[in-house]
Amino acid sequence: MQKGEIHGSLPDAARVVLTCSPGGYPDHMNEHDERGDTMTGVDPDRLDDQQLMKELETIHRTRHDTLLYGSNDALRAHNERMAQLEGEYLRRNPRRPVAAGRTREGARERGSGESTTPTTPGT
């Protein structure tokens, strides 16, 4: 893929992100602020619930490409940001619904035809 070339099978929003430099890595992977620190975005505790969910959706959507094509610094920054966002989500939602099939016991029973519909803990 040449610089400025677009990956045709991705949604429009992702195509802009994946323009590549001659080394094959997307240009945005090495972006830094003026101090040289990796860009991390807004502190998660300052985001409202809707903004937090949007940030989580975005970081999960970009995870695969960062893992495959990002520099070590980009992957490290992605890991840190994802941990911050997920940590904030868990802090705000300590009793989030958990699907039975996403537990160890539920995974063992998955073949028995039980539902994987999330349930609220303690119900």
CSV table of C-alpha atoms in Angstrom, one decimal:
chain,number,residue,atom,x,y,z
A,1,MET,CA,0.0,0.0,0.0
A,2,GLN,CA,1.5,3.4,-1.0
A,3,LYS,CA,1.2,6.6,1.0
A,4,GLY,CA,-2.3,8.1,0.5
A,5,GLU,CA,-3.7,4.8,-0.8
A,6,ILE,CA,-6.9,3.7,0.9
A,7,HIS,CA,-8.0,0.2,2.0
A,8,GLY,CA,-11.1,-0.2,0.0
A,9,SER,CA,-13.0,-2.7,2.2
A,10,LEU,CA,-13.1,-0.5,5.3
A,11,PRO,CA,-15.8,2.1,6.2
A,12,ASP,CA,-15.1,5.7,5.2
A,13,ALA,CA,-14.0,6.7,8.8
A,14,ALA,CA,-11.4,3.9,8.9
A,15,ARG,CA,-10.1,4.6,5.4
A,16,VAL,CA,-8.7,8.0,6.4
A,17,VAL,CA,-6.9,6.5,9.4
A,18,LEU,CA,-5.2,3.8,7.3
A,19,THR,CA,-3.2,5.9,4.9
A,20,CYS,CA,0.3,4.5,5.1
A,21,SER,CA,3.8,5.8,5.1
A,22,PRO,CA,6.5,4.1,3.0
A,23,GLY,CA,7.3,1.8,5.9
A,24,GLY,CA,3.8,0.3,5.7
A,25,TYR,CA,2.6,1.7,9.0
A,26,PRO,CA,-0.4,4.0,9.1
A,27,ASP,CA,0.7,7.6,9.4
A,28,HIS,CA,-1.3,8.3,12.5
A,29,MET,CA,0.5,5.6,14.5
A,30,ASN,CA,3.5,7.8,15.2
A,31,GLU,CA,1.7,11.0,16.1
A,32,HIS,CA,3.0,12.8,19.1
A,33,ASP,CA,2.2,16.0,20.8
A,34,GLU,CA,4.8,18.8,21.1
A,35,ARG,CA,6.3,17.3,24.3
A,36,GLY,CA,7.0,14.0,22.5
A,37,ASP,CA,4.5,12.1,24.7
A,38,THR,CA,2.0,9.8,22.9
A,39,MET,CA,-1.4,11.4,22.4
A,40,THR,CA,-3.9,9.8,24.8
A,41,GLY,CA,-7.1,11.9,24.5
A,42,VAL,CA,-9.4,13.3,27.2
A,43,ASP,CA,-9.1,11.9,30.7
A,44,PRO,CA,-11.8,9.2,30.8
A,45,ASP,CA,-13.3,10.5,34.1
A,46,ARG,CA,-14.1,13.8,32.3
A,47,LEU,CA,-16.2,12.0,29.7
A,48,ASP,CA,-19.9,11.7,30.1
A,49,ASP,CA,-21.4,8.2,29.7
A,50,GLN,CA,-22.2,8.7,26.0
A,51,GLN,CA,-18.7,10.0,25.2
A,52,LEU,CA,-17.2,7.2,27.1
A,53,MET,CA,-19.1,4.6,25.1
A,54,LYS,CA,-18.1,6.2,21.9
A,55,GLU,CA,-14.5,6.2,22.9
A,56,LEU,CA,-14.7,2.5,23.8
A,57,GLU,CA,-16.4,1.6,20.5
A,58,THR,CA,-13.7,3.5,18.6
A,59,ILE,CA,-10.8,1.9,20.5
A,60,HIS,CA,-12.2,-1.6,20.1
A,61,ARG,CA,-12.8,-1.0,16.4
A,62,THR,CA,-9.2,0.1,15.9
A,63,ARG,CA,-7.6,-2.6,18.0
A,64,HIS,CA,-6.9,-5.1,15.3
A,65,ASP,CA,-5.2,-2.7,13.0
A,66,THR,CA,-3.1,-1.3,15.8
A,67,LEU,CA,-2.0,-4.8,16.8
A,68,LEU,CA,-1.2,-5.8,13.2
A,69,TYR,CA,0.3,-2.6,11.8
A,70,GLY,CA,1.2,-0.3,14.7
A,71,SER,CA,4.6,0.4,16.0
A,72,ASN,CA,5.5,-0.8,19.5
A,73,ASP,CA,4.9,2.7,20.8
A,74,ALA,CA,1.5,2.9,19.1
A,75,LEU,CA,0.5,-0.5,20.6
A,76,ARG,CA,1.7,0.5,24.0
A,77,ALA,CA,-0.3,3.8,23.8
A,78,HIS,CA,-3.4,1.8,22.6
A,79,ASN,CA,-3.1,-0.6,25.5
A,80,GLU,CA,-2.8,2.2,28.0
A,81,ARG,CA,-5.8,4.1,26.6
A,82,MET,CA,-7.9,1.0,26.4
A,83,ALA,CA,-7.1,0.2,30.0
A,84,GLN,CA,-8.0,3.7,31.0
A,85,LEU,CA,-11.3,3.7,29.2
A,86,GLU,CA,-12.3,0.2,30.2
A,87,GLY,CA,-11.3,0.9,33.8
A,88,GLU,CA,-13.5,4.0,33.9
A,89,TYR,CA,-16.4,2.0,32.4
A,90,LEU,CA,-16.1,-0.7,35.0
A,91,ARG,CA,-15.8,1.9,37.8
A,92,ARG,CA,-19.1,3.4,36.6
A,93,ASN,CA,-20.8,0.1,36.0
A,94,PRO,CA,-19.8,-2.3,38.8
A,95,ARG,CA,-23.0,-4.3,38.4
A,96,ARG,CA,-23.1,-4.5,34.6
A,97,PRO,CA,-25.0,-7.4,33.1
A,98,VAL,CA,-22.9,-10.5,32.6
A,99,ALA,CA,-23.9,-13.2,30.1
A,100,ALA,CA,-23.9,-16.7,31.6
A,101,GLY,CA,-22.0,-17.9,28.5
A,102,ARG,CA,-19.1,-15.5,29.2
A,103,THR,CA,-18.3,-17.1,32.6
A,104,ARG,CA,-16.2,-20.3,33.1
A,105,GLU,CA,-19.2,-22.3,34.2
A,106,GLY,CA,-21.3,-20.9,31.3
A,107,ALA,CA,-18.6,-21.7,28.8
A,108,ARG,CA,-18.5,-25.4,30.0
A,109,GLU,CA,-22.3,-25.6,29.6
A,110,ARG,CA,-22.4,-23.7,26.3
A,111,GLY,CA,-23.1,-26.9,24.3
A,112,SER,CA,-26.1,-27.8,26.5
A,113,GLY,CA,-28.3,-25.2,24.9
A,114,GLU,CA,-28.5,-22.8,27.8
A,115,SER,CA,-29.2,-19.1,27.0
A,116,THR,CA,-26.3,-16.6,26.9
A,117,THR,CA,-28.5,-13.6,27.6
A,118,PRO,CA,-26.9,-11.2,30.1
A,119,THR,CA,-28.3,-11.2,33.6
A,120,THR,CA,-27.8,-8.6,36.3
A,121,PRO,CA,-25.6,-10.0,39.1
A,122,GLY,CA,-27.7,-11.0,42.2
A,123,THR,CA,-30.9,-11.7,40.2
